Amino acid sequence: MSARSPRGRRGAVSLGVLTACVATLLSAGALHPTPAAAATAATRPDAATADFLARVKPQGKERVSAAVLDLDGTGREATVYGDDTPYDTASIVKVDILAAALLQGQDAKHGLTEKERADAEVMIERSDNDAANHLWRTIGRAKGLDAANKRLGLTETKGGPDAKWGLTRTTARDQIRLLRAVYDTGTAAHAAATPLDEASRTYIRTLMGGVVDEQSWGVSAAAGSGSALKNGWLQRNTTELWDVNSVGRITAGGHHYLVAVLSDGSKSMKDGVALVERAARAAVASAAAR
């Protein structure tokens, strides 16, 4: 979902048009603590999450979660800040849709058609919703996405109902799994196994590195130099609050990071973008200090 023109640099789409578009894409003892004590313990954030939330300062009904993986570190699991619960994807699902289309093309041994490649380019670089609609149908909607995600190692992502790809649900940790399938490859012995071949991975990386300038906010706020990303933004008709998300690969302090930030409950897109960028900076700083 895009708050700017799907044709790239020609200015912002009106809020009324965006909202109409969104409507089509669619919510006892020491060993045995008392229930109240157990509930308190279950909901108390760990120290890292508490520090993260204190630095990010979500307001009102805002929620935010971030996940970071240092590709140059020794760990192979993402560090998650905030509750790793499902959020609406909005347009970050377009990376997943493209991965599914590429997997199906690999299986058929013919790759993407000329039309599908044209759709993929504007879907990722300009967040074109019409192109996403076409590719969503091409992959078989949620059924095709879920089948691809099973192969890609995503376990917490569920495709949106019917034509509503923007209501796919995912977690920050699962978005790192998807990014690993695209970026965490090469000669390293610990690189992620992925069903995407090198041509498919390179294609996704190229398009994510070519997102138009006005859509290059988000996880790039934590980058020292260089980033490739895909953002998503969606105003929910039921609450008039905003889902704002950003996923990608950045370089900071000489390290390469995969970063996913998911949020909802912001009063405006501007507030959501600011929240996501604060979260990206806080999460990457915390990961760098580990």
mmCIF file of C-alpha atoms in Angstrom:
data_model
loop_
_atom_site.group_PDB
_atom_site.id
_atom_site.type_symbol
_atom_site.label_atom_id
_atom_site.label_comp_id
_atom_site.label_asym_id
_atom_site.label_seq_id
_atom_site.Cartn_x
_atom_site.Cartn_y
_atom_site.Cartn_z
ATOM 1 C CA MET A 1 0.000 0.000 0.000
ATOM 2 C CA SER A 2 1.429 3.276 -0.952
ATOM 3 C CA ALA A 3 0.805 6.776 0.248
ATOM 4 C CA ARG A 4 2.627 8.023 -2.824
ATOM 5 C CA SER A 5 1.915 7.615 -6.516
ATOM 6 C CA PRO A 6 2.437 4.033 -7.675
ATOM 7 C CA ARG A 7 4.275 5.447 -10.662
ATOM 8 C CA GLY A 8 7.175 6.624 -8.501
ATOM 9 C CA ARG A 9 8.207 10.227 -8.202
ATOM 10 C CA ARG A 10 5.097 12.072 -9.289
ATOM 11 C CA GLY A 11 3.905 13.040 -5.814
ATOM 12 C CA ALA A 12 1.670 11.783 -3.038
ATOM 13 C CA VAL A 13 -1.649 10.052 -3.588
ATOM 14 C CA SER A 14 -4.472 11.711 -1.695
ATOM 15 C CA LEU A 15 -5.462 10.139 1.595
ATOM 16 C CA GLY A 16 -8.948 9.474 0.247
ATOM 17 C CA VAL A 17 -7.568 7.466 -2.682
ATOM 18 C CA LEU A 18 -5.245 5.558 -0.387
ATOM 19 C CA THR A 19 -8.047 4.675 1.991
ATOM 20 C CA ALA A 20 -10.226 3.458 -0.878
ATOM 21 C CA CYS A 21 -7.353 1.325 -2.139
ATOM 22 C CA VAL A 22 -6.803 -0.115 1.291
ATOM 23 C CA ALA A 23 -10.457 -1.055 1.512
ATOM 24 C CA THR A 24 -9.942 -3.433 -1.420
ATOM 25 C CA LEU A 25 -6.933 -4.993 0.141
ATOM 26 C CA LEU A 26 -8.596 -5.805 3.215
ATOM 27 C CA SER A 27 -7.849 -6.631 11.814
ATOM 28 C CA ALA A 28 0.442 -20.420 46.286
ATOM 29 C CA GLY A 29 4.117 -21.010 47.094
ATOM 30 C CA ALA A 30 7.642 -20.149 45.998
ATOM 31 C CA LEU A 31 7.599 -22.928 43.421
ATOM 32 C CA HIS A 32 4.013 -22.257 42.385
ATOM 33 C CA PRO A 33 3.325 -18.508 41.999
ATOM 34 C CA THR A 34 -0.230 -17.214 42.217
ATOM 35 C CA PRO A 35 -2.076 -16.634 38.897
ATOM 36 C CA ALA A 36 -1.659 -12.885 39.325
ATOM 37 C CA ALA A 37 2.075 -13.232 39.869
ATOM 38 C CA ALA A 38 2.389 -15.606 36.926
ATOM 39 C CA ALA A 39 0.521 -13.180 34.659
ATOM 40 C CA THR A 40 2.779 -10.323 35.728
ATOM 41 C CA ALA A 41 5.877 -12.408 35.022
ATOM 42 C CA ALA A 42 4.534 -13.469 31.639
ATOM 43 C CA THR A 43 3.925 -9.913 30.493
ATOM 44 C CA ARG A 44 7.022 -8.273 31.991
ATOM 45 C CA PRO A 45 9.470 -7.433 29.153
ATOM 46 C CA ASP A 46 13.056 -8.597 29.351
ATOM 47 C CA ALA A 47 15.778 -6.032 29.931
ATOM 48 C CA ALA A 48 16.647 -5.656 26.239
ATOM 49 C CA THR A 49 13.030 -5.135 25.225
ATOM 50 C CA ALA A 50 12.398 -2.732 28.105
ATOM 51 C CA ASP A 51 15.413 -0.675 27.039
ATOM 52 C CA PHE A 52 14.296 -0.798 23.407
ATOM 53 C CA LEU A 53 10.782 0.430 24.216
ATOM 54 C CA ALA A 54 12.134 3.152 26.507
ATOM 55 C CA ARG A 55 14.274 4.459 23.654
ATOM 56 C CA VAL A 56 11.589 4.138 20.985
ATOM 57 C CA LYS A 57 8.742 5.590 23.104
ATOM 58 C CA PRO A 58 5.617 4.284 21.330
ATOM 59 C CA GLN A 59 2.634 6.539 22.020
ATOM 60 C CA GLY A 60 -1.044 5.820 22.594
ATOM 61 C CA LYS A 61 -2.077 2.627 20.827
ATOM 62 C CA GLU A 62 1.200 2.214 18.952
ATOM 63 C CA ARG A 63 2.913 -1.178 18.969
ATOM 64 C CA VAL A 64 6.295 -1.928 17.480
ATOM 65 C CA SER A 65 8.582 -4.937 17.134
ATOM 66 C CA ALA A 66 12.013 -5.174 15.556
ATOM 67 C CA ALA A 67 14.324 -8.023 14.641
ATOM 68 C CA VAL A 68 17.998 -7.758 13.701
ATOM 69 C CA LEU A 69 20.551 -10.258 12.401
ATOM 70 C CA ASP A 70 24.228 -9.323 12.120
ATOM 71 C CA LEU A 71 25.399 -11.134 8.988
ATOM 72 C CA ASP A 72 29.007 -10.653 10.080
ATOM 73 C CA GLY A 73 28.422 -12.037 13.575
ATOM 74 C CA THR A 74 28.604 -15.600 14.816
ATOM 75 C CA GLY A 75 24.925 -16.012 15.625
ATOM 76 C CA ARG A 76 22.452 -17.265 13.060
ATOM 77 C CA GLU A 77 19.270 -16.306 14.864
ATOM 78 C CA ALA A 78 17.756 -12.855 14.869
ATOM 79 C CA THR A 79 17.531 -10.826 18.059
ATOM 80 C CA VAL A 80 13.960 -9.639 18.578
ATOM 81 C CA TYR A 81 12.981 -6.478 20.439
ATOM 82 C CA GLY A 82 9.360 -6.068 21.497
ATOM 83 C CA ASP A 83 6.689 -8.762 21.462
ATOM 84 C CA ASP A 84 7.185 -10.909 18.368
ATOM 85 C CA THR A 85 3.479 -11.097 17.605
ATOM 86 C CA PRO A 86 1.848 -10.982 14.148
ATOM 87 C CA TYR A 87 1.240 -7.674 12.366
ATOM 88 C CA ASP A 88 -0.385 -6.810 9.040
ATOM 89 C CA THR A 89 2.279 -6.755 6.362
ATOM 90 C CA ALA A 90 0.891 -3.990 4.142
ATOM 91 C CA SER A 91 3.287 -3.691 1.177
ATOM 92 C CA ILE A 92 6.312 -5.450 2.660
ATOM 93 C CA VAL A 93 4.542 -8.641 1.537
ATOM 94 C CA LYS A 94 5.477 -7.669 -2.016
ATOM 95 C CA VAL A 95 8.966 -9.099 -1.442
ATOM 96 C CA ASP A 96 7.353 -12.372 -0.373
ATOM 97 C CA ILE A 97 5.020 -12.341 -3.388
ATOM 98 C CA LEU A 98 8.009 -11.895 -5.695
ATOM 99 C CA ALA A 99 9.928 -14.704 -3.977
ATOM 100 C CA ALA A 100 6.927 -16.996 -4.459
ATOM 101 C CA ALA A 101 6.642 -16.052 -8.141
ATOM 102 C CA LEU A 102 10.343 -16.700 -8.679
ATOM 103 C CA LEU A 103 10.143 -20.096 -6.963
ATOM 104 C CA GLN A 104 7.231 -21.081 -9.187
ATOM 105 C CA GLY A 105 9.187 -19.911 -12.233
ATOM 106 C CA GLN A 106 12.191 -21.978 -11.154
ATOM 107 C CA ASP A 107 9.980 -25.038 -10.731
ATOM 108 C CA ALA A 108 8.523 -24.558 -14.215
ATOM 109 C CA LYS A 109 12.028 -23.939 -15.601
ATOM 110 C CA HIS A 110 10.937 -20.858 -17.543
ATOM 111 C CA GLY A 111 11.424 -17.998 -15.089
ATOM 112 C CA LEU A 112 9.164 -14.953 -15.057
ATOM 113 C CA THR A 113 7.418 -13.791 -18.191
ATOM 114 C CA GLU A 114 8.144 -10.338 -19.622
ATOM 115 C CA LYS A 115 4.872 -9.067 -18.121
ATOM 116 C CA GLU A 116 5.661 -10.576 -14.715
ATOM 117 C CA ARG A 117 9.108 -8.987 -14.694
ATOM 118 C CA ALA A 118 7.599 -5.610 -15.549
ATOM 119 C CA ASP A 119 5.106 -6.048 -12.710
ATOM 120 C CA ALA A 120 7.843 -7.127 -10.300
ATOM 121 C CA GLU A 121 9.924 -4.046 -11.052
ATOM 122 C CA VAL A 122 7.211 -1.490 -10.313
ATOM 123 C CA MET A 123 5.788 -3.557 -7.451
ATOM 124 C CA ILE A 124 9.070 -3.412 -5.520
ATOM 125 C CA GLU A 125 10.671 -0.169 -6.682
ATOM 126 C CA ARG A 126 7.485 1.943 -6.720
ATOM 127 C CA SER A 127 5.123 -0.127 -4.547
ATOM 128 C CA ASP A 128 2.607 -0.411 -7.399
ATOM 129 C CA ASN A 129 -0.564 -2.090 -6.123
ATOM 130 C CA ASP A 130 -1.958 -3.042 -9.540
ATOM 131 C CA ALA A 131 1.233 -4.980 -10.261
ATOM 132 C CA ALA A 132 0.969 -6.679 -6.868
ATOM 133 C CA ASN A 133 -2.650 -7.633 -7.603
ATOM 134 C CA HIS A 134 -1.565 -9.319 -10.830
ATOM 135 C CA LEU A 135 1.325 -11.241 -9.266
ATOM 136 C CA TRP A 136 -0.821 -12.200 -6.260
ATOM 137 C CA ARG A 137 -3.251 -13.888 -8.651
ATOM 138 C CA THR A 138 -0.369 -15.415 -10.604
ATOM 139 C CA ILE A 139 1.059 -17.195 -7.555
ATOM 140 C CA GLY A 140 -2.350 -18.492 -6.479
ATOM 141 C CA ARG A 141 -3.018 -15.901 -3.794
ATOM 142 C CA ALA A 142 -2.609 -17.012 -0.159
ATOM 143 C CA LYS A 143 -2.338 -20.689 -1.028
ATOM 144 C CA GLY A 144 0.636 -20.046 -3.297
ATOM 145 C CA LEU A 145 2.267 -17.675 -0.833
ATOM 146 C CA ASP A 146 1.909 -20.106 2.060
ATOM 147 C CA ALA A 147 3.343 -22.958 -0.013
ATOM 148 C CA ALA A 148 6.367 -20.854 -0.953
ATOM 149 C CA ASN A 149 6.866 -19.713 2.630
ATOM 150 C CA LYS A 150 6.962 -23.295 3.832
ATOM 151 C CA ARG A 151 9.905 -23.861 1.492
ATOM 152 C CA LEU A 152 11.533 -20.573 2.520
ATOM 153 C CA GLY A 153 11.395 -21.474 6.209
ATOM 154 C CA LEU A 154 8.763 -18.956 7.296
ATOM 155 C CA THR A 155 6.634 -20.419 10.086
ATOM 156 C CA GLU A 156 4.668 -17.421 11.383
ATOM 157 C CA THR A 157 3.323 -15.839 8.182
ATOM 158 C CA LYS A 158 -0.198 -16.392 6.848
ATOM 159 C CA GLY A 159 -1.378 -15.097 3.485
ATOM 160 C CA GLY A 160 -4.204 -12.563 3.451
ATOM 161 C CA PRO A 161 -7.776 -13.547 2.536
ATOM 162 C CA ASP A 162 -8.933 -13.506 -1.079
ATOM 163 C CA ALA A 163 -7.479 -10.470 -2.897
ATOM 164 C CA LYS A 164 -6.318 -8.802 0.322
ATOM 165 C CA TRP A 165 -2.591 -9.482 0.158
ATOM 166 C CA GLY A 166 -1.934 -6.455 2.392
ATOM 167 C CA LEU A 167 -3.642 -8.263 5.269
ATOM 168 C CA THR A 168 -1.104 -11.064 5.233
ATOM 169 C CA ARG A 169 0.057 -11.510 8.830
ATOM 170 C CA THR A 170 3.702 -11.917 9.798
ATOM 171 C CA THR A 171 6.237 -11.437 12.587
ATOM 172 C CA ALA A 172 9.511 -9.549 12.638
ATOM 173 C CA ARG A 173 11.390 -12.832 13.162
ATOM 174 C CA ASP A 174 9.739 -14.386 10.107
ATOM 175 C CA GLN A 175 10.688 -11.367 7.997
ATOM 176 C CA ILE A 176 14.337 -11.971 8.922
ATOM 177 C CA ARG A 177 13.902 -15.559 7.727
ATOM 178 C CA LEU A 178 12.697 -14.230 4.378
ATOM 179 C CA LEU A 179 15.555 -11.739 4.159
ATOM 180 C CA ARG A 180 18.046 -14.505 4.965
ATOM 181 C CA ALA A 181 16.735 -16.501 2.012
ATOM 182 C CA VAL A 182 17.581 -13.495 -0.177
ATOM 183 C CA TYR A 183 20.738 -12.035 1.406
ATOM 184 C CA ASP A 184 22.409 -14.552 3.727
ATOM 185 C CA THR A 185 24.071 -16.574 1.002
ATOM 186 C CA GLY A 186 27.469 -16.989 -0.594
ATOM 187 C CA THR A 187 30.635 -18.732 0.469
ATOM 188 C CA ALA A 188 30.210 -18.572 4.246
ATOM 189 C CA ALA A 189 29.860 -22.018 5.794
ATOM 190 C CA HIS A 190 26.968 -20.801 7.918
ATOM 191 C CA ALA A 191 25.027 -19.148 5.090
ATOM 192 C CA ALA A 192 21.321 -19.868 4.997
ATOM 193 C CA ALA A 193 20.021 -22.704 2.872
ATOM 194 C CA THR A 194 17.451 -21.344 0.447
ATOM 195 C CA PRO A 195 15.404 -22.747 -2.432
ATOM 196 C CA LEU A 196 15.913 -19.479 -4.347
ATOM 197 C CA ASP A 197 18.661 -19.852 -6.929
ATOM 198 C CA GLU A 198 21.366 -17.230 -7.363
ATOM 199 C CA ALA A 199 19.610 -15.514 -10.258
ATOM 200 C CA SER A 200 16.402 -15.149 -8.212
ATOM 201 C CA ARG A 201 18.248 -13.834 -5.149
ATOM 202 C CA THR A 202 20.181 -11.340 -7.246
ATOM 203 C CA TYR A 203 16.984 -10.145 -8.914
ATOM 204 C CA ILE A 204 15.238 -9.476 -5.582
ATOM 205 C CA ARG A 205 18.318 -7.722 -4.178
ATOM 206 C CA THR A 206 18.580 -5.539 -7.273
ATOM 207 C CA LEU A 207 14.963 -4.402 -7.072
ATOM 208 C CA MET A 208 15.118 -3.747 -3.322
ATOM 209 C CA GLY A 209 18.223 -1.672 -3.950
ATOM 210 C CA GLY A 210 16.344 0.413 -6.526
ATOM 211 C CA VAL A 211 13.390 1.651 -4.453
ATOM 212 C CA VAL A 212 12.503 5.218 -5.419
ATOM 213 C CA ASP A 213 13.908 7.956 -3.208
ATOM 214 C CA GLU A 214 10.621 9.024 -1.653
ATOM 215 C CA GLN A 215 10.070 5.470 -0.389
ATOM 216 C CA SER A 216 13.579 4.950 0.981
ATOM 217 C CA TRP A 217 12.725 5.765 4.612
ATOM 218 C CA GLY A 218 12.490 3.117 7.324
ATOM 219 C CA VAL A 219 15.305 0.735 8.237
ATOM 220 C CA SER A 220 17.652 2.924 6.179
ATOM 221 C CA ALA A 221 17.575 5.368 9.136
ATOM 222 C CA ALA A 222 19.933 2.981 10.948
ATOM 223 C CA ALA A 223 22.355 2.665 8.033
ATOM 224 C CA GLY A 224 25.783 4.232 8.029
ATOM 225 C CA SER A 225 26.194 3.574 4.319
ATOM 226 C CA GLY A 226 24.091 1.633 1.888
ATOM 227 C CA SER A 227 20.690 0.013 2.245
ATOM 228 C CA ALA A 228 18.169 -2.031 0.289
ATOM 229 C CA LEU A 229 14.619 -2.217 1.541
ATOM 230 C CA LYS A 230 10.883 -2.497 1.076
ATOM 231 C CA ASN A 231 8.371 -0.518 3.095
ATOM 232 C CA GLY A 232 4.662 -0.902 3.699
ATOM 233 C CA TRP A 233 2.010 1.504 4.951
ATOM 234 C CA LEU A 234 -1.706 1.034 5.375
ATOM 235 C CA GLN A 235 -4.476 2.960 7.107
ATOM 236 C CA ARG A 236 -7.049 0.587 8.577
ATOM 237 C CA ASN A 237 -10.639 1.565 7.880
ATOM 238 C CA THR A 238 -11.860 0.067 11.148
ATOM 239 C CA THR A 239 -9.664 2.240 13.398
ATOM 240 C CA GLU A 240 -8.245 4.929 11.065
ATOM 241 C CA LEU A 241 -4.864 4.036 12.592
ATOM 242 C CA TRP A 242 -1.799 3.191 10.546
ATOM 243 C CA ASP A 243 0.278 0.061 10.009
ATOM 244 C CA VAL A 244 3.806 1.079 8.996
ATOM 245 C CA ASN A 245 6.570 -1.464 8.345
ATOM 246 C CA SER A 246 10.076 -1.625 6.903
ATOM 247 C CA VAL A 247 12.390 -4.536 6.083
ATOM 248 C CA GLY A 248 15.786 -4.717 4.438
ATOM 249 C CA ARG A 249 19.541 -4.996 4.555
ATOM 250 C CA ILE A 250 21.735 -2.158 5.808
ATOM 251 C CA THR A 251 25.403 -1.469 6.443
ATOM 252 C CA ALA A 252 26.411 0.226 9.708
ATOM 253 C CA GLY A 253 29.707 0.319 11.576
ATOM 254 C CA GLY A 254 31.310 -1.963 9.012
ATOM 255 C CA HIS A 255 28.732 -4.715 9.597
ATOM 256 C CA HIS A 256 25.898 -5.894 7.383
ATOM 257 C CA TYR A 257 22.540 -6.280 9.108
ATOM 258 C CA LEU A 258 19.169 -7.678 8.177
ATOM 259 C CA VAL A 259 16.505 -5.556 9.869
ATOM 260 C CA ALA A 260 12.732 -5.882 10.125
ATOM 261 C CA VAL A 261 10.517 -3.366 11.938
ATOM 262 C CA LEU A 262 6.748 -3.859 12.184
ATOM 263 C CA SER A 263 4.316 -1.416 13.765
ATOM 264 C CA ASP A 264 0.664 -0.535 14.066
ATOM 265 C CA GLY A 265 -1.582 1.896 15.916
ATOM 266 C CA SER A 266 -0.028 5.174 14.750
ATOM 267 C CA LYS A 267 -2.330 8.174 14.331
ATOM 268 C CA SER A 268 -0.744 9.176 11.017
ATOM 269 C CA MET A 269 1.648 7.779 8.457
ATOM 270 C CA LYS A 270 4.183 10.423 9.510
ATOM 271 C CA ASP A 271 4.007 9.207 13.108
ATOM 272 C CA GLY A 272 4.366 5.602 11.944
ATOM 273 C CA VAL A 273 7.439 6.369 9.852
ATOM 274 C CA ALA A 274 9.042 8.192 12.787
ATOM 275 C CA LEU A 275 8.260 5.240 15.071
ATOM 276 C CA VAL A 276 9.756 2.722 12.643
ATOM 277 C CA GLU A 277 12.910 4.779 12.177
ATOM 278 C CA ARG A 278 13.408 5.202 15.941
ATOM 279 C CA ALA A 279 12.914 1.462 16.350
ATOM 280 C CA ALA A 280 15.389 0.626 13.579
ATOM 281 C CA ARG A 281 18.081 2.846 15.094
ATOM 282 C CA ALA A 282 17.511 1.488 18.598
ATOM 283 C CA ALA A 283 17.483 -2.158 17.507
ATOM 284 C CA VAL A 284 20.629 -1.904 15.377
ATOM 285 C CA ALA A 285 22.461 0.018 18.123
ATOM 286 C CA SER A 286 21.518 -2.687 20.630
ATOM 287 C CA ALA A 287 22.598 -5.444 18.245
ATOM 288 C CA ALA A 288 25.936 -3.710 17.614
ATOM 289 C CA ALA A 289 26.583 -3.497 21.349
ATOM 290 C CA ARG A 290 26.017 -7.221 21.945
#
